[in-house]
Each structure stands twice: as C-alpha cells, then as structure tokens.
Short mmCIF file of C-alpha atoms and ligand atoms in Angstrom, two decimals:
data_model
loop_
_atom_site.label_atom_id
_atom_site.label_comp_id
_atom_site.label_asym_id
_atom_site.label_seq_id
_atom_site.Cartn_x
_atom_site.Cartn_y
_atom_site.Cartn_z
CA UNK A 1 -44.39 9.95 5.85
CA UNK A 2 -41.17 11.39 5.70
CA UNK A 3 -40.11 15.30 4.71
CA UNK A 4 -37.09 16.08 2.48
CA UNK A 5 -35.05 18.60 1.66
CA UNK A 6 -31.39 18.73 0.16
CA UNK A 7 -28.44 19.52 1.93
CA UNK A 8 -25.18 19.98 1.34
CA UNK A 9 -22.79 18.17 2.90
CA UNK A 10 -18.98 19.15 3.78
CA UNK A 11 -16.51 15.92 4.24
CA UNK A 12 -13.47 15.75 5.27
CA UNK A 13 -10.99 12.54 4.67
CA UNK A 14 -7.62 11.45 4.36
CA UNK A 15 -6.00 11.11 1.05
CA UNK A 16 -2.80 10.08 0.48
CA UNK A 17 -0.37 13.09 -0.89
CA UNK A 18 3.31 11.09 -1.05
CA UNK A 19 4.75 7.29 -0.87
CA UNK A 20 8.12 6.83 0.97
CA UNK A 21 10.05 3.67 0.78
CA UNK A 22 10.01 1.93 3.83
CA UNK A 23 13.72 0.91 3.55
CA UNK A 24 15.39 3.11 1.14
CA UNK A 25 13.69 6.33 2.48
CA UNK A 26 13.08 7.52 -1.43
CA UNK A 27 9.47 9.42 -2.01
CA UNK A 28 7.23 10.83 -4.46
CA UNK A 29 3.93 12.80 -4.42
CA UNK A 30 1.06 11.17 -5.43
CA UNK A 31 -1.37 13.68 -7.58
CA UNK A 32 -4.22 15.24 -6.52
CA UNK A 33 -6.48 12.44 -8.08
CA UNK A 34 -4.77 9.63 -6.71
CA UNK A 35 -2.71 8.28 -9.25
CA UNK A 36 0.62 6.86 -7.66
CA UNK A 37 3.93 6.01 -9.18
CA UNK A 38 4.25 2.97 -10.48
CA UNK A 39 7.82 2.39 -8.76
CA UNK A 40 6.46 1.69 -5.32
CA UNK A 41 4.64 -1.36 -4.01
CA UNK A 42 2.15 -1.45 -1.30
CA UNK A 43 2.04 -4.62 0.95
CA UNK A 44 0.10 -5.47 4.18
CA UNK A 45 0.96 -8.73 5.70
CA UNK A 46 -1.13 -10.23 8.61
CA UNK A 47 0.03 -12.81 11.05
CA UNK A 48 -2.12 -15.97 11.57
CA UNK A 49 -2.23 -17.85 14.16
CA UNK A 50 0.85 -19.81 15.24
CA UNK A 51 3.05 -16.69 14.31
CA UNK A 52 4.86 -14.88 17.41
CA UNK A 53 3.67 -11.98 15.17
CA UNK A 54 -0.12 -13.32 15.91
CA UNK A 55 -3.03 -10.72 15.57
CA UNK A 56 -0.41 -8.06 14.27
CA UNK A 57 -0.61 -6.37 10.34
CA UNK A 58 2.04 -4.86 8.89
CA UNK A 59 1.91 -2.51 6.07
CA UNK A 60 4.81 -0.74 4.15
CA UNK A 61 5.56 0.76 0.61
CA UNK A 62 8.92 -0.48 -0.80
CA UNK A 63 10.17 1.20 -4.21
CA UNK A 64 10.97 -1.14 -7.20
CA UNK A 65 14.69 -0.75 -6.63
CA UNK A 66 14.56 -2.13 -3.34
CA UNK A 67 11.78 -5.17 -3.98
CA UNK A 68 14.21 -6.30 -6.96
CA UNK A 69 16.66 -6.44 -4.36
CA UNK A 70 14.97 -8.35 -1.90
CA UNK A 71 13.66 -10.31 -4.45
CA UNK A 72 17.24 -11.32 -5.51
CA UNK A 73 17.85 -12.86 -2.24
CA UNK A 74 15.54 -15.23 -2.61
CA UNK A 75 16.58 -19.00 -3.74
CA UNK A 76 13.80 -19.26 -5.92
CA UNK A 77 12.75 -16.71 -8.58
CA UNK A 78 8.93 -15.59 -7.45
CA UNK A 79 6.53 -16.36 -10.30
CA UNK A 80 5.96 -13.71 -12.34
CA UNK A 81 2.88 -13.10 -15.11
CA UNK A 82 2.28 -10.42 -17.65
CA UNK A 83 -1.19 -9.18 -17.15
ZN1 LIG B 101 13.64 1.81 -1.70
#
C-alpha cells in the first residue's frame, strides 16, 4: 500500500508569444492565452522517401498576404471550402 500526500508542482514550458512571416518578415503577438491572429498560417511539410529532402520537416508561418500570393502562382486554383 501506497502513502499520499499533495504537492504542488511548479512547470515550466514554452508558449508561443509572437508569429513572424517566414517570407515577408511581418509579426504579431499572440495573447497570453494562446489565441493567434487569424492572418498567419502554420505549415509543416515532411519529406518522404524518394525526396532529396528525405527524413527532413519543415515548418514556417506565412501571413495571408503572402499565401494569396503564392497561391496566385499556381496554374490551378487550390480547392477551397467554407467550413
Ligand atoms: Zn508575409
């Protein structure tokens, strides 16, 4: 049989306190519980096997201003949905 008592506990982690664009450079704070702008998207690719980018992830944040514009380089139009 086993003895308890409480204790408190003290942690310490990393939170996230601004986004920066990855190619434009623009940023915003993030608020203390979280919440992020809307105007920034958060992608992490990872390379499969065959790629010369093989075992490698990439993440980034890219504001909307410069998705749209990547975006309108493409030849097709990506699918979009309302949700
Ligand atoms: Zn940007």
């Amino acid at each position: 049989m086993k003895e308890y008592e409480e204790i408190k506990v003290t942690e310490t982690k990393k939170v996230a306190t601004g986004i920066t664009c990855n190619k434009c450079g623009k940023s915003r704070k993030i608020s203390e519980d979280g919440w992020e702008f809307g105007e920034f998207q958060s992608f992490s690719l990872s390379f499969g096997y065959g790629s010369i980018y093989d075992e490698q992830i990439w993440k980034f944040d890219i504001c909307e201003t410069c998705l749209v514009d990547f975006v309108n380089t493409f030849k097709y139009s990506p699918n979009i949905y309302e949700v």
